[in-house]
């Protein structure tokens, strides 16, 4: 039986796979949060591109990779999930084509943002996410739209 390299299938991905690059749209809807590179401020993705996952609740959820147990993560106020898992965004395409895993670098300043793996990666909460396009929360800033109040302030 002839086996092919799985990365050969990743040479040409359909356009529908990718979320629209936020820099190619003029304005972000006011209900959405925009995420920018912390170093150069380039828009990277919107909150609508973040994929939610349930927390890894098994006590043995990939315990060999866990640094601290669940009780410690809950008790000291730190977030369990230290990364965002997103759908792939258009600016990621050159890094994704033809390879199964690698780093995600900012398309403007090449700062390391995270990593990707078509086979999946483990979140800090213990959940396995497949495929994984993981952006570290410490490498991006949230930009929220402020509600506009058109009434003049009364003095």
XYZ file of N, CA and C in Angstrom:
465
model
N 0.848 -1.183 0.000
C 0.000 0.000 0.000
C 0.893 1.247 0.000
N 0.565 2.173 -0.864
C 1.336 3.410 -1.010
C 0.854 4.441 0.005
N 1.776 4.959 0.826
C 1.427 5.993 1.801
C 2.012 7.308 1.339
N 1.223 8.345 1.445
C 1.700 9.669 1.048
C 2.004 10.495 2.281
N 2.827 11.474 2.087
C 3.178 12.395 3.166
C 1.966 13.267 3.475
N 1.475 13.277 4.748
C 0.280 14.086 5.063
C 0.488 15.568 4.791
N 1.732 16.047 4.871
C 1.963 17.466 4.627
C 1.758 17.825 3.160
N 1.768 16.826 2.277
C 1.523 17.096 0.850
C 0.113 17.641 0.642
N -0.817 17.228 1.503
C -2.194 17.714 1.397
C -2.310 19.171 1.817
N -1.304 19.689 2.514
C -1.352 21.048 3.040
C -0.704 22.060 2.100
N -0.368 21.637 0.886
C 0.280 22.543 -0.057
C -0.677 23.611 -0.580
N -1.954 23.271 -0.676
C -2.923 24.206 -1.237
C -4.210 24.114 -0.438
N -4.398 25.045 0.490
C -5.587 25.035 1.336
C -6.668 25.917 0.737
N -7.937 25.477 0.827
C -9.028 26.305 0.294
C -9.116 27.639 1.029
N -9.479 28.686 0.322
C -9.600 30.035 0.893
C -10.564 30.074 2.079
N -11.608 29.231 2.051
C -12.624 29.258 3.118
C -12.057 28.820 4.461
N -10.905 28.179 4.469
C -10.288 27.716 5.713
C -9.849 28.894 6.569
N -9.497 30.011 5.941
C -8.885 31.125 6.647
C -9.880 32.213 7.011
N -9.748 32.720 8.234
C -10.501 33.902 8.651
C -9.878 35.109 7.952
N -10.675 36.122 7.701
C -10.198 37.328 7.031
C -9.198 38.057 7.918
N -8.118 38.499 7.316
C -7.096 39.277 8.034
C -7.732 40.591 8.471
N -7.678 40.937 9.765
C -8.323 42.167 10.230
C -7.793 43.433 9.575
N -6.579 43.399 9.027
C -6.046 44.599 8.381
C -6.680 44.836 7.015
N -7.378 43.818 6.471
C -7.987 43.989 5.150
C -9.416 44.520 5.234
N -9.936 44.688 6.436
C -11.283 45.244 6.644
C -11.128 46.586 7.346
N -11.864 47.573 6.878
C -11.699 48.930 7.385
C -12.022 49.064 8.864
N -13.105 48.464 9.305
C -13.551 48.714 10.671
C -13.980 47.424 11.346
N -13.653 47.296 12.601
C -14.075 46.151 13.401
C -15.429 46.478 14.020
N -16.401 45.556 13.918
C -17.695 45.817 14.562
C -17.498 46.118 16.047
N -18.308 47.011 16.583
C -18.110 47.491 17.953
C -18.247 46.394 19.001
N -18.925 45.311 18.647
C -19.107 44.229 19.614
C -17.901 43.293 19.659
N -17.003 43.412 18.718
C -15.864 42.504 18.663
C -14.609 43.111 19.262
N -13.804 42.245 19.854
C -12.516 42.656 20.398
C -11.466 42.354 19.333
N -10.561 43.278 19.144
C -9.474 43.100 18.189
C -8.217 42.767 18.981
N -7.434 41.844 18.492
C -6.189 41.449 19.154
C -5.016 41.878 18.288
N -4.069 42.590 18.914
C -2.915 43.141 18.202
C -1.624 42.577 18.790
N -0.585 42.565 17.957
C 0.743 42.183 18.406
C 1.175 43.169 19.488
N 1.623 42.669 20.616
C 2.017 43.538 21.722
C 3.251 44.370 21.364
N 4.087 43.854 20.464
C 5.326 44.545 20.132
C 5.111 45.659 19.098
N 4.424 45.360 17.978
C 4.308 46.357 16.907
C 2.889 46.875 16.679
N 1.900 46.303 17.392
C 0.496 46.746 17.328
C -0.230 46.343 16.047
N 0.313 45.443 15.261
C -0.358 44.999 14.039
C -1.586 44.176 14.421
N -2.727 44.458 13.794
C -3.946 43.700 14.058
C -3.739 42.255 13.595
N -4.099 41.286 14.453
C -3.850 39.879 14.146
C -5.124 39.061 13.951
N -6.078 39.212 14.881
C -7.328 38.458 14.772
C -8.392 39.122 15.620
N -9.641 38.706 15.396
C -10.792 39.228 16.147
C -11.292 38.168 17.118
N -12.075 38.608 18.074
C -12.639 37.680 19.057
C -13.484 36.592 18.389
N -14.079 36.895 17.235
C -14.896 35.901 16.539
C -14.054 34.753 15.983
N -12.736 34.935 15.908
C -11.854 33.868 15.422
C -11.377 32.941 16.534
N -11.653 33.294 17.789
C -11.215 32.465 18.910
C -12.134 31.263 19.038
N -11.524 30.091 19.133
C -12.282 28.851 19.298
C -12.327 28.514 20.776
N -13.526 28.338 21.294
C -13.639 28.002 22.719
C -13.436 26.505 22.899
N -12.954 26.135 24.065
C -12.815 24.726 24.396
C -13.121 24.560 25.876
N -13.632 23.394 26.208
C -13.915 23.139 27.616
C -12.607 22.806 28.318
N -12.551 23.173 29.555
C -11.344 22.953 30.351
C -11.097 21.463 30.520
N -9.830 21.077 30.522
C -9.476 19.683 30.780
C -9.764 19.365 32.235
N -10.813 18.574 32.502
C -11.247 18.347 33.885
C -10.754 17.023 34.450
N -10.241 16.155 33.621
C -9.722 14.891 34.118
C -8.508 15.169 35.005
N -8.411 14.534 36.169
C -7.232 14.769 37.015
C -5.950 14.321 36.318
N -6.094 13.386 35.400
C -4.911 12.886 34.702
C -4.802 13.452 33.292
N -5.517 14.548 33.004
C -5.513 15.113 31.653
C -4.093 15.480 31.254
N -3.464 14.561 30.541
C -2.098 14.775 30.071
C -1.197 15.225 31.214
N -1.307 14.542 32.348
C -0.597 14.949 33.560
C 0.909 15.027 33.366
N 1.460 14.272 32.448
C 2.912 14.293 32.261
C 3.413 15.641 31.765
N 2.526 16.454 31.186
C 2.935 17.776 30.705
C 2.499 18.893 31.650
N 1.718 18.562 32.657
C 1.209 19.572 33.571
C 2.277 19.948 34.584
N 2.487 21.230 34.804
C 3.490 21.693 35.759
C 2.888 21.747 37.155
N 1.658 22.245 37.237
C 0.986 22.354 38.533
C -0.368 21.682 38.438
N -0.918 21.306 39.567
C -2.223 20.655 39.510
C -3.347 21.677 39.436
N -4.547 21.173 39.162
C -5.700 22.053 38.934
C -6.003 22.945 40.126
N -5.881 22.417 41.328
C -6.198 23.200 42.521
C -5.285 24.419 42.628
N -4.006 24.242 42.321
C -3.082 25.366 42.390
C -3.425 26.402 41.326
N -3.807 25.949 40.148
C -4.139 26.894 39.085
C -5.371 27.705 39.448
N -6.343 27.078 40.096
C -7.561 27.793 40.487
C -7.294 28.733 41.648
N -6.572 28.258 42.640
C -6.446 28.951 43.901
C -5.641 30.227 43.874
N -4.672 30.353 42.972
C -3.811 31.533 43.044
C -4.230 32.653 42.096
N -5.373 32.505 41.453
C -5.890 33.585 40.634
C -5.354 33.634 39.210
N -4.432 32.754 38.876
C -3.936 32.747 37.497
C -4.968 32.121 36.571
N -4.940 32.554 35.311
C -5.840 31.956 34.334
C -5.356 30.562 33.992
N -6.299 29.653 33.812
C -5.918 28.307 33.424
C -5.449 28.275 31.978
N -6.120 28.989 31.112
C -5.747 29.004 29.699
C -4.854 30.219 29.449
N -3.610 29.968 29.120
C -2.660 31.053 28.906
C -2.527 31.414 27.429
N -3.328 30.753 26.584
C -3.271 31.008 25.144
C -4.670 31.107 24.570
N -4.751 31.741 23.402
C -5.969 31.719 22.595
C -5.758 30.669 21.512
N -6.770 29.850 21.273
C -6.753 28.948 20.132
C -7.706 29.549 19.107
N -7.195 29.831 17.925
C -7.980 30.522 16.913
C -8.155 29.656 15.678
N -9.090 30.071 14.838
C -9.125 29.495 13.504
C -7.946 30.102 12.749
N -7.462 29.455 11.693
C -6.342 30.057 10.966
C -6.772 31.372 10.317
N -5.900 32.368 10.346
C -6.167 33.689 9.775
C -5.298 33.839 8.527
N -5.748 34.625 7.566
C -5.066 34.734 6.278
C -3.569 35.003 6.395
N -3.127 35.827 7.335
C -1.704 36.142 7.437
C -0.870 34.925 7.839
N -1.504 33.868 8.381
C -0.787 32.660 8.780
C -0.452 31.744 7.605
N -1.144 31.932 6.497
C -1.054 30.978 5.385
C 0.368 30.616 4.966
N 1.283 31.568 4.759
C 2.633 31.173 4.328
C 3.332 30.221 5.300
N 3.070 30.373 6.595
C 3.708 29.512 7.596
C 3.095 28.112 7.614
N 1.811 28.011 7.252
C 1.086 26.749 7.377
C 1.277 25.805 6.201
N 1.530 26.357 5.032
C 1.539 25.533 3.829
C 2.699 24.547 3.799
N 2.357 23.283 3.600
C 3.353 22.249 3.400
C 4.010 21.702 4.649
N 3.633 22.186 5.838
C 4.240 21.687 7.071
C 3.153 21.328 8.083
N 3.477 20.378 8.939
C 2.500 19.910 9.927
C 2.464 20.764 11.188
N 3.593 21.394 11.543
C 3.638 22.222 12.739
C 4.765 23.231 12.627
N 4.669 24.289 13.436
C 5.704 25.307 13.411
C 5.330 26.488 14.277
N 6.110 27.547 14.163
C 5.881 28.759 14.944
C 4.965 29.708 14.186
N 4.223 30.517 14.946
C 3.436 31.605 14.373
C 4.145 32.903 14.734
N 4.593 33.619 13.710
C 5.318 34.873 13.903
C 4.468 36.024 13.409
N 4.601 37.175 14.044
C 3.889 38.369 13.605
C 4.296 38.667 12.168
N 3.325 38.909 11.286
C 3.657 39.172 9.886
C 4.368 40.510 9.660
N 4.341 41.392 10.673
C 4.988 42.690 10.524
C 6.376 42.721 11.159
N 6.485 42.317 12.436
C 7.759 42.436 13.151
C 8.450 41.093 13.403
N 7.839 40.002 12.980
C 8.336 38.623 13.148
C 8.554 38.205 14.603
N 7.899 38.874 15.538
C 7.935 38.479 16.940
C 7.173 37.155 17.081
N 7.664 36.249 17.922
C 6.977 34.968 18.104
C 5.675 35.184 18.870
N 4.580 34.715 18.273
C 3.263 34.862 18.884
C 2.769 33.561 19.495
N 3.177 32.442 18.911
C 2.684 31.147 19.358
C 3.139 30.067 18.413
N 2.283 29.066 18.253
C 2.640 27.940 17.401
C 1.388 27.337 16.793
N 1.608 26.428 15.833
C 0.488 25.716 15.247
C 0.868 24.261 15.052
N -0.132 23.419 15.060
C 0.053 22.007 14.758
C -1.258 21.469 14.217
N -1.192 20.882 13.031
C -2.382 20.269 12.446
C -2.788 19.044 13.263
N -1.856 18.456 14.000
C -2.142 17.273 14.829
C -2.709 17.659 16.188
N -2.584 18.917 16.565
C -3.129 19.397 17.829
C -2.055 19.705 18.849
N -2.439 20.518 19.833
C -1.566 20.887 20.944
C -2.400 20.908 22.209
N -1.709 20.837 23.334
C -2.393 20.860 24.615
C -2.428 22.269 25.174
N -3.604 22.675 25.631
C -3.756 23.960 26.310
C -3.214 23.822 27.727
N -2.887 24.938 28.344
C -2.391 24.921 29.725
C -3.431 24.383 30.710
N -4.716 24.360 30.317
C -5.761 23.819 31.190
C -5.830 22.300 31.108
N -5.096 21.709 30.159
C -5.091 20.260 30.033
C -5.862 19.744 28.842
N -6.676 20.580 28.208
C -7.484 20.161 27.059
C -6.605 20.067 25.819
N -6.814 19.019 25.022
C -6.116 18.849 23.751
C -6.979 19.502 22.674
N -6.401 20.405 21.870
C -7.130 21.124 20.829
C -6.547 20.722 19.476
N -7.403 20.265 18.561
C -6.952 19.809 17.248
C -7.847 20.370 16.156
N -7.304 20.901 15.065
C -5.929 21.376 14.934
C -5.724 22.595 15.828
N -4.479 22.943 16.093
C -4.194 24.011 17.048
C -3.456 25.166 16.383
N -4.042 26.357 16.508
C -3.405 27.617 16.101
C -3.389 28.441 17.386
N -2.295 28.331 18.107
C -2.205 28.808 19.491
C -1.420 30.117 19.555
N -2.077 31.159 20.084
C -1.447 32.470 20.269
C -1.357 32.724 21.772
N -0.166 32.976 22.270
C 0.014 33.221 23.705
C -0.610 34.561 24.090
N -1.400 34.571 25.152
C -2.068 35.792 25.604
C -1.071 36.879 25.959
N 0.111 36.491 26.420
C 1.129 37.471 26.815
C 1.754 38.183 25.620
N 1.482 37.710 24.396
C 2.094 38.299 23.198
C 1.152 39.232 22.444
N -0.104 39.326 22.924
C -1.087 40.167 22.240
C -1.803 41.075 23.227
N -2.351 42.169 22.712
C -3.171 43.090 23.504
C -4.591 43.074 22.972
N -5.554 43.201 23.879
C -6.962 43.325 23.494
C -7.264 44.786 23.217
N -7.984 45.044 22.141
C -8.425 46.403 21.831
C -9.947 46.364 21.762
N -10.569 46.976 22.751
C -12.034 46.999 22.817
C -12.549 48.358 22.366
N -13.654 48.337 21.638
C -14.277 49.595 21.227
C -15.051 50.167 22.401
N -14.865 51.450 22.637
C -15.608 52.111 23.701
C -16.964 52.549 23.172
N -18.024 52.373 23.963
C -19.334 52.838 23.511
C -19.320 54.358 23.369
N -19.911 54.844 22.310
C -19.934 56.278 22.058
C -21.224 56.855 22.641
N -21.065 57.896 23.463
C -22.209 58.546 24.060
C -22.353 59.917 23.380
N -23.405 60.084 22.604
C -23.572 61.312 21.828
C -24.240 62.447 22.621
N -24.690 62.166 23.830
C -25.304 63.232 24.618
C -24.218 64.141 25.197
N -24.439 65.412 25.120
C -23.467 66.371 25.680
C -23.530 66.297 27.195
N -22.369 66.386 27.798
C -22.307 66.352 29.259
C -22.934 67.611 29.818
N -23.796 67.460 30.820
C -24.464 68.611 31.434
C -23.585 69.120 32.572
N -23.359 70.399 32.580
C -22.517 70.979 33.641
C -23.308 71.810 34.594
